[in-house]
Coordinates of C-alpha atoms in Angstrom, one line a residue:
Chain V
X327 CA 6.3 -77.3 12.2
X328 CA 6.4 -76.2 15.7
X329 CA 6.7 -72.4 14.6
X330 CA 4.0 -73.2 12.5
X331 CA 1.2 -74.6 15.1
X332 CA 1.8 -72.2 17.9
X333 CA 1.5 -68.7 15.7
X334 CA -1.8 -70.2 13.9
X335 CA -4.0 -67.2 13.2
X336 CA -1.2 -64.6 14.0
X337 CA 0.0 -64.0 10.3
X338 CA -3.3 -61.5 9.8
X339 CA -1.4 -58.5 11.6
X340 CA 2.0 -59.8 10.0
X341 CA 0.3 -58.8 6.4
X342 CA -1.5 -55.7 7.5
X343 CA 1.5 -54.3 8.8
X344 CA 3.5 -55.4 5.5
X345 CA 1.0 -53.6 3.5
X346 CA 1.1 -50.3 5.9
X347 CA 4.7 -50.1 5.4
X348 CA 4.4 -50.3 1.6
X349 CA 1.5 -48.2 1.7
X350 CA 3.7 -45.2 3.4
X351 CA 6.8 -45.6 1.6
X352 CA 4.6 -45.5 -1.6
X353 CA 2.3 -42.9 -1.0
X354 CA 3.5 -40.3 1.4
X355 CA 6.3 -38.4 0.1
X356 CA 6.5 -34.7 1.8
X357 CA 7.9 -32.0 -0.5
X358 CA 11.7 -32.2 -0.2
X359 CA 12.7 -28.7 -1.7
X360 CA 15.1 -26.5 0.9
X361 CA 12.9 -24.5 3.1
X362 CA 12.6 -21.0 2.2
X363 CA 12.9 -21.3 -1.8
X364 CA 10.6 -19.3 -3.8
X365 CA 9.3 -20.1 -7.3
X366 CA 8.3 -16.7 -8.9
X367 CA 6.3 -17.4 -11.7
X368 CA 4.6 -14.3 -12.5
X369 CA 5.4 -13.8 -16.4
X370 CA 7.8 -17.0 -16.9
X371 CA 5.2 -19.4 -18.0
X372 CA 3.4 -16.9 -20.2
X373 CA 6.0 -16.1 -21.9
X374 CA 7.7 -19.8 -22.3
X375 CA 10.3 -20.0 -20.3
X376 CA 10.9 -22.2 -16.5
X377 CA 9.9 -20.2 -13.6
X378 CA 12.7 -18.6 -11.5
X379 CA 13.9 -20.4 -8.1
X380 CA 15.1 -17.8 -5.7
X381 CA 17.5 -20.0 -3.1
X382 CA 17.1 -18.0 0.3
X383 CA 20.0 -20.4 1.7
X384 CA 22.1 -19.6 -0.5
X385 CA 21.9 -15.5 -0.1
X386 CA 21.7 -15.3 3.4
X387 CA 25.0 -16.8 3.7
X388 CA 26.4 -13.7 1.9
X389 CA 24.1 -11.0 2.6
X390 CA 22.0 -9.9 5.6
X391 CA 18.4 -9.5 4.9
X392 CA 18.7 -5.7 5.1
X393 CA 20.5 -5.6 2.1
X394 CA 17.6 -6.7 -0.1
X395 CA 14.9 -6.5 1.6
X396 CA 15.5 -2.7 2.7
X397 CA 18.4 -1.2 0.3
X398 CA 17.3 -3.2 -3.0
X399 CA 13.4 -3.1 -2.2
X400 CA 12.5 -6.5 -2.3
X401 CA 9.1 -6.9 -0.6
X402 CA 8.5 -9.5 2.1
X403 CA 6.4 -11.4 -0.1
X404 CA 6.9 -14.4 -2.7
X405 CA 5.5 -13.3 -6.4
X406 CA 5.1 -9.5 -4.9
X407 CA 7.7 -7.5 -6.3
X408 CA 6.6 -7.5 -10.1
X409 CA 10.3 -8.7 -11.4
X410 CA 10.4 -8.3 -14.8
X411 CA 14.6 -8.9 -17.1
X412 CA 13.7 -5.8 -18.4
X413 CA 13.8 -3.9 -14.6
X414 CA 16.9 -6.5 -14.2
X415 CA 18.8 -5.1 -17.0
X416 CA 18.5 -1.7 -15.2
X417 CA 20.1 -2.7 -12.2
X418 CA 17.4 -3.2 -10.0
X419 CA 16.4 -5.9 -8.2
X420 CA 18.3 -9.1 -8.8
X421 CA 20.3 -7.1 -11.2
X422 CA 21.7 -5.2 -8.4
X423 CA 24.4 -8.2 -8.0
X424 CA 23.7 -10.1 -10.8
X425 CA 25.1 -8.0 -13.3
X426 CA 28.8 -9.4 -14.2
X427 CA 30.4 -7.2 -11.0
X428 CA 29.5 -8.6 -7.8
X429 CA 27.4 -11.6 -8.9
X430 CA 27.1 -13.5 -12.5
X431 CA 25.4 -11.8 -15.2
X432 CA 22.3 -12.4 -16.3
X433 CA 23.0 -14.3 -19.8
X434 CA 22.8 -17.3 -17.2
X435 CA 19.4 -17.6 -18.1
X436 CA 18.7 -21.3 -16.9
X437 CA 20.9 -20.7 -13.7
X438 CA 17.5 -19.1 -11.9
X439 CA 14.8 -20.2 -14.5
X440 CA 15.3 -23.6 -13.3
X441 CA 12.0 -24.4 -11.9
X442 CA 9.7 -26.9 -13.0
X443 CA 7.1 -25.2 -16.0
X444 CA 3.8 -24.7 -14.4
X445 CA 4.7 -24.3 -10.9
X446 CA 3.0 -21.4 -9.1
X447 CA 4.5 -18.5 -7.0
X448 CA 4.9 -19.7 -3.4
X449 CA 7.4 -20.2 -0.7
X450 CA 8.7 -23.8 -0.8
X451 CA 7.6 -25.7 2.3
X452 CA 6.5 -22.9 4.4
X453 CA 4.5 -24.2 7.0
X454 CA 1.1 -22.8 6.2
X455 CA 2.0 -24.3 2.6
X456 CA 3.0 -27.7 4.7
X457 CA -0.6 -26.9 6.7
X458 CA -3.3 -26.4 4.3
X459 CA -2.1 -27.0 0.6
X460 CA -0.8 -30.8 -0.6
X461 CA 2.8 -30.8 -2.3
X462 CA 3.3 -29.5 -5.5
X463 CA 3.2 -32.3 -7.9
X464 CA 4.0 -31.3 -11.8
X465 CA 0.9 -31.1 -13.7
X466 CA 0.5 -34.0 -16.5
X467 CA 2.2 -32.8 -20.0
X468 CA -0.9 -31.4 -21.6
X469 CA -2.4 -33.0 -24.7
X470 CA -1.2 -31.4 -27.9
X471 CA -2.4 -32.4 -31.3
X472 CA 0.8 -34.5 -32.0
X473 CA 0.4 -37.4 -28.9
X474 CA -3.5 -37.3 -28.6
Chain Q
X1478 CA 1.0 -58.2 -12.5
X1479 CA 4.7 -56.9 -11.1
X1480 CA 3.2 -54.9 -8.9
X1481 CA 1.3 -57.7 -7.0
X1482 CA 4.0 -60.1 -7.5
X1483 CA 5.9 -57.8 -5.5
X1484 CA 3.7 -57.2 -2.5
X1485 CA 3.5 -60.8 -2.3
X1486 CA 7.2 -61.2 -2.6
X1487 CA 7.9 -58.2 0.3
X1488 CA 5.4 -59.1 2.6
X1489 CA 6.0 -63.0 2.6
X1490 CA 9.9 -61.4 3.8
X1491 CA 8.8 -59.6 6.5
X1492 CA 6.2 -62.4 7.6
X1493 CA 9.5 -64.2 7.4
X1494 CA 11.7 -61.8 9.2
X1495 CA 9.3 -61.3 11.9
X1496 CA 7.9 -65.1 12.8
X1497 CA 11.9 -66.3 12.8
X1498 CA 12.3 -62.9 15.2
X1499 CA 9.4 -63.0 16.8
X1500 CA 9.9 -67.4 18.1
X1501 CA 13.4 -66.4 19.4
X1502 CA 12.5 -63.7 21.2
X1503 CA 9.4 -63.6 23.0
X1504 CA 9.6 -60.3 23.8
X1505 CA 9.9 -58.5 21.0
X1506 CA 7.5 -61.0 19.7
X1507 CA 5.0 -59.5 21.4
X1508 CA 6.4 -55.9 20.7
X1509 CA 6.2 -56.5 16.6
X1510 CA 2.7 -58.1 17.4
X1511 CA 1.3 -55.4 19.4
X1512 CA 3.3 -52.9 16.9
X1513 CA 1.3 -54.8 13.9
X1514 CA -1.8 -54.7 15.1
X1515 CA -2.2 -51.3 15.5
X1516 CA -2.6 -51.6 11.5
X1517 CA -6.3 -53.2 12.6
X1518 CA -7.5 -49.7 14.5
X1519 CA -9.4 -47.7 13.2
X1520 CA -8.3 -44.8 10.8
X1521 CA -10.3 -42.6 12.8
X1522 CA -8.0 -42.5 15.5
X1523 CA -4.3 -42.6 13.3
X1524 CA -2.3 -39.7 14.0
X1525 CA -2.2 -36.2 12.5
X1526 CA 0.9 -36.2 10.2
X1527 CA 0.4 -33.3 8.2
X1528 CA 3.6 -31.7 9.1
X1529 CA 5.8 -35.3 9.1
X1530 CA 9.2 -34.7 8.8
X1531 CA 10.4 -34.5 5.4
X1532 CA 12.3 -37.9 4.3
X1533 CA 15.1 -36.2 2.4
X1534 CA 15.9 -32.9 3.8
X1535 CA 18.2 -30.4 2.5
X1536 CA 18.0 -32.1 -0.8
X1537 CA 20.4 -31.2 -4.2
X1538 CA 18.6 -28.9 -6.4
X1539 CA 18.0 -32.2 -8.6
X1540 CA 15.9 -34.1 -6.4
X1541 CA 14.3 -31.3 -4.3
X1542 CA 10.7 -31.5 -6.5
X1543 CA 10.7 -28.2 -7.9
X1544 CA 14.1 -27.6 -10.3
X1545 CA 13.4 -29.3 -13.6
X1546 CA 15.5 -32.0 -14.0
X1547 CA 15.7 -31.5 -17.9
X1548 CA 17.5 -28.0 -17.4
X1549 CA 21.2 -28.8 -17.6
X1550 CA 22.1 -25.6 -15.2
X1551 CA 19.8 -27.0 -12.9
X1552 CA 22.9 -29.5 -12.5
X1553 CA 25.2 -26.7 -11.7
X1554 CA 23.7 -25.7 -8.9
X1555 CA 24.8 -25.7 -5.2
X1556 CA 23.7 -28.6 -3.4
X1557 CA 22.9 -26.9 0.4
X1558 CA 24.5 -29.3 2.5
X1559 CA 27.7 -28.1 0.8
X1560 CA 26.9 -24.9 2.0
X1561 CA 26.0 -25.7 5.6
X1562 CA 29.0 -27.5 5.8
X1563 CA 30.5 -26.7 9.6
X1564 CA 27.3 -24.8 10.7
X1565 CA 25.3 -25.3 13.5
X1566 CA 22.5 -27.5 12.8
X1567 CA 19.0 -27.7 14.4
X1568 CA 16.2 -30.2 13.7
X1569 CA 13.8 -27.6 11.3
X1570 CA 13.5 -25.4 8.5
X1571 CA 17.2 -25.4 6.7
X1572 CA 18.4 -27.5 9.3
X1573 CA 20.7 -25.1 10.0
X1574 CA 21.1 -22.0 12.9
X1575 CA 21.5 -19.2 11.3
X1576 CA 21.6 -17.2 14.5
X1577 CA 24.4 -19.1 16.2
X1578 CA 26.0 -19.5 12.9
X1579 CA 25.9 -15.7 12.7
X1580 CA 27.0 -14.9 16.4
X1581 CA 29.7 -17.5 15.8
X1582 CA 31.2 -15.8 13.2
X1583 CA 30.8 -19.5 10.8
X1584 CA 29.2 -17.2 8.1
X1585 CA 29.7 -13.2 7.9
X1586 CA 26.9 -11.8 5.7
X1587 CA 27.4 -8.2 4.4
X1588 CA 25.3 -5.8 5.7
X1589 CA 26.2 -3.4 2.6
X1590 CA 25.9 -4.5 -0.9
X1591 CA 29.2 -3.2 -1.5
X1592 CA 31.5 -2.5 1.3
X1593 CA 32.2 -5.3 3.5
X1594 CA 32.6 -3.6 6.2
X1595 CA 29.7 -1.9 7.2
X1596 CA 28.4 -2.9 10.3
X1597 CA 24.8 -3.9 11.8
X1598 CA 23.0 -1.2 14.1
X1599 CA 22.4 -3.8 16.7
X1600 CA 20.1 -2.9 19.6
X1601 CA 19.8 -5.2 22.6
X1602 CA 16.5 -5.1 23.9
X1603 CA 14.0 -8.1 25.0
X1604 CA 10.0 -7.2 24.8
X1605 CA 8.4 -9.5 26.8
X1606 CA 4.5 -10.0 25.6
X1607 CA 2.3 -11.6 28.1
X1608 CA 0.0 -14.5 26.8
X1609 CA -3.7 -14.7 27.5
X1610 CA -3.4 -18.2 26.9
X1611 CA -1.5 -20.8 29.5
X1612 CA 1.7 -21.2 27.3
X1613 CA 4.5 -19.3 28.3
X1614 CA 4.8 -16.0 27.4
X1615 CA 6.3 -14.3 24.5
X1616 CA 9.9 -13.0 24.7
X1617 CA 10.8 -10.8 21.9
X1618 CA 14.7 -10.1 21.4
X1619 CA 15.8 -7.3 19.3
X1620 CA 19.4 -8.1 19.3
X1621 CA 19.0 -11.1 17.0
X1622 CA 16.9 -9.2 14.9
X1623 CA 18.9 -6.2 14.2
X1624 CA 21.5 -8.2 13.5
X1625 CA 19.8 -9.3 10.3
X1626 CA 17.5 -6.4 9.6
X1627 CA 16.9 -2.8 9.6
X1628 CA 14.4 -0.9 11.9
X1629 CA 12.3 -0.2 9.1
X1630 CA 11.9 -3.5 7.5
X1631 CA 9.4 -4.0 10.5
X1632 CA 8.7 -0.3 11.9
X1633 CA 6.0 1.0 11.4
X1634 CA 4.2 -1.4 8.4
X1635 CA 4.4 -4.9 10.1
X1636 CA 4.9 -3.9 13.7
X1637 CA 3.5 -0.5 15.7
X1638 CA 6.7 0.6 18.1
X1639 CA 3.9 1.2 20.5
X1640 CA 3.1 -0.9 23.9
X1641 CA -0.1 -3.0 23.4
X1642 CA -0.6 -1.8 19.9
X1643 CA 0.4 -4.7 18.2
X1644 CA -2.6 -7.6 18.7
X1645 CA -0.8 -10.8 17.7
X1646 CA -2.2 -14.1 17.4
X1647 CA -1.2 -17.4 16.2
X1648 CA -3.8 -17.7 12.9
X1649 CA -2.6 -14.6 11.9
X1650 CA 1.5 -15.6 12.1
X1651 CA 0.3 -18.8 10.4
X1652 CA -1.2 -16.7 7.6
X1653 CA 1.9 -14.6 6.9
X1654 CA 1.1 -11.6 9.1
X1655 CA 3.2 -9.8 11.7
X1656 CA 6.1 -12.5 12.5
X1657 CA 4.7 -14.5 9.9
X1658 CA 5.9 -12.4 7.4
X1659 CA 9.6 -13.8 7.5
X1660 CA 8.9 -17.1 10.1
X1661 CA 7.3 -19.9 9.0
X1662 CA 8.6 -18.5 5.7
X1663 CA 12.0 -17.9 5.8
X1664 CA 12.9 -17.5 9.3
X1665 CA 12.6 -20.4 11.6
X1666 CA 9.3 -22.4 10.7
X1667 CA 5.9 -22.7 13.2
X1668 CA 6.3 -25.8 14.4
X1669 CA 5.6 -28.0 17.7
X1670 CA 9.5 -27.8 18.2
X1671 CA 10.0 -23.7 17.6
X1672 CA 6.8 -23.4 19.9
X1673 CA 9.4 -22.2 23.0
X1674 CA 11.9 -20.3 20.7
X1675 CA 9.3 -17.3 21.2
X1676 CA 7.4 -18.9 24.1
X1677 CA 10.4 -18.9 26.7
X1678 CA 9.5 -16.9 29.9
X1679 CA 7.6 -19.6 31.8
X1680 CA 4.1 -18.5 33.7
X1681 CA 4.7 -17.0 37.8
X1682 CA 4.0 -19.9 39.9
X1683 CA 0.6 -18.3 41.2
X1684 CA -0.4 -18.1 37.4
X1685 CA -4.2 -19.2 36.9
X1686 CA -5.8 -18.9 33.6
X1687 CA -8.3 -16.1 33.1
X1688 CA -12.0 -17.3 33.6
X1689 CA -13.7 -16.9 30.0
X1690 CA -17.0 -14.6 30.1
X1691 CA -19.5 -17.6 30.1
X1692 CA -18.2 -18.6 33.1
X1693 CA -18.3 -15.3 35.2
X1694 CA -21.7 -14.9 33.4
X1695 CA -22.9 -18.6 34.4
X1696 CA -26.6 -17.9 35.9
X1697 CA -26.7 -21.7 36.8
X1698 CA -23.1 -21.8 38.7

């Protein structure tokens, strides 16, 4: 009873800061993805398949960015280099490695066209994206005649 | 219904936690107190937290929010902190130095596609770019650089190799031009804690910041 009489009145901050805990842990959630992926959706979702994921972890562990971005042609920018399977095929580009010799070949579809469907070209949790633009978030399934 | 079942349920715990605390401890009482109340300010004055730190960093491919969870490959996929096993890490970006990593010899990118040997052209030299404004000024250090890159990645498209041809500022880094074509990106983020990565050679002592225009102009002064 004692505990009772001498915090009379003090329980309002008690519950405010109850509900501001649950209000972060419920609402903010920062994109997690590693820093430096890039989803390149240019012709993926037209033409019904995921978007790519390009990890730039995982390369630059095994190549210096000369090798791409100056001997391969890659352009320092996400969505800018027009990739197409066809130009992959050929050799160039990603298809530079990934052709069966010094990376995987490309009938690992799924391996890079592992992004979520709709997504848009960007660099993952670069900081202007972390700045100005709120998380990604999956659009809703759209409404087809089946489930309307 | 659940949902405000459990907000009761929570909150009536840490109302319980904190009172039991708070009687036995004076002290911290008033801490939690003075910590709660801060929840009866107004929202005007809460903190900035647009760039928080992320909760889950260097998550699997599974749970990083953008692999689709339904593609089975997606499974198959290196989690990072496999990867950065044994590297240097820092507190940004990958969470991982890729610079010490590299001078450490913890990772060994090619620099060829093919032959593993081929070596980097790797030229020491520091350009140091003096800063209008009162943070330190800018030391630039090609030796890191050319240890990734080629001259002409950045020569001449991104960056004149001129004295005083290149007008940098912050917006435009932040925008993806000149070192925000890789940082911020790919290369070490722009944040409050990479601020003296690039800012490193502290102002002379005698420094004073340069009077703006108004003020030399000032017909009233």
């Amino acid at each position: 009873m004692a505990l009772k009489i001498k915090h009379r009145g003090a329980w309002k901050p008690f519950v405010l800061g109850a509900f501001a805990v649950l209000l972060f842990a419920g609402v903010a959630q920062p994109s997690k993805a590693e820093y430096g992926d890039v989803v390149i959706n240019n012709y993926s979702d037209a033409a019904g398949m995921r978007p790519a994921v390009f990890p730039h972890w995982f390369h630059r562990i095994r190549f210096r960015c000369k090798v791409c971005h100056a001997d391969l042609g890659f352009k320092f920018k996400a969505g800018g280099n027009q990739i197409t399977m066809a130009k992959i095929i050929d050799g160039k580009f990603c298809g530079a490695c990934h052709n069966g010799e010094v990376a995987w070949s490309v009938e690992n579809c799924a391996m890079c066209h592992s992004g979520i469907p709709g997504t848009p070209t960007h660099f993952h949790g670069s900081t202007l994206q972390r700045l100005v633009a709120p998380a990604y978030k999956p659009l809703p399934a759209k409404k087809t005649a089946d489930n309307k | 219904m659940s949902l405000k079942n459990g907000f009761v349920i929570v909150s009536s715990a840490v109302l319980l936690i904190a009172a039991v605390w708070s009687t036995s401890v004076p002290a911290a009482g008033n801490a939690i107190q003075g910590l709660l109340m801060m929840g009866e300010v107004s929202a005007a004055n809460t903190f900035n937290l647009n760039l928080k730190k992320p909760k889950n960093p260097n998550a699997p491919p599974w749970e990083d929010g953008i692999h689709d969870t339904t593609n089975e490959a997606t499974f198959n996929l290196q989690p990072p902190l496999e990867a950065y096993e044994g590297l240097p890490r820092t507190s940004f970006g990958n969470h991982v130095d890729w610079v010490k990593a590299l001078d450490e010899g913890l990772i060994k990118p090619r620099w060829d596609l093919l032959d593993s040997n081929a070596e980097p052209f790797v030229m020491d030299l520091d350009i140091v770019r003096p800063v209008k404004a009162s943070v330190p000024d800018v030391v630039f250090p090609h030796r890191q650089h050319t240890e990734w890159l080629l001259c002409s990645n950045c020569h001449p498209a991104i960056f004149i190799p001129q004295k005083g041809a290149n007008q940098i500022n912050m917006s435009a880094i932040l925008l993806g031009q000149k070192c925000g074509v890789c940082h911020g990106k790919v290369a070490f983020p722009i944040e409050t804690k990479t601020c003296k990565k690039c800012h490193s050679k502290p102002k002379p002592a005698d420094w004073q910041p340069p009077l703006s225009e108004a003020t030399l102009k000032n017909p009233w002064k």
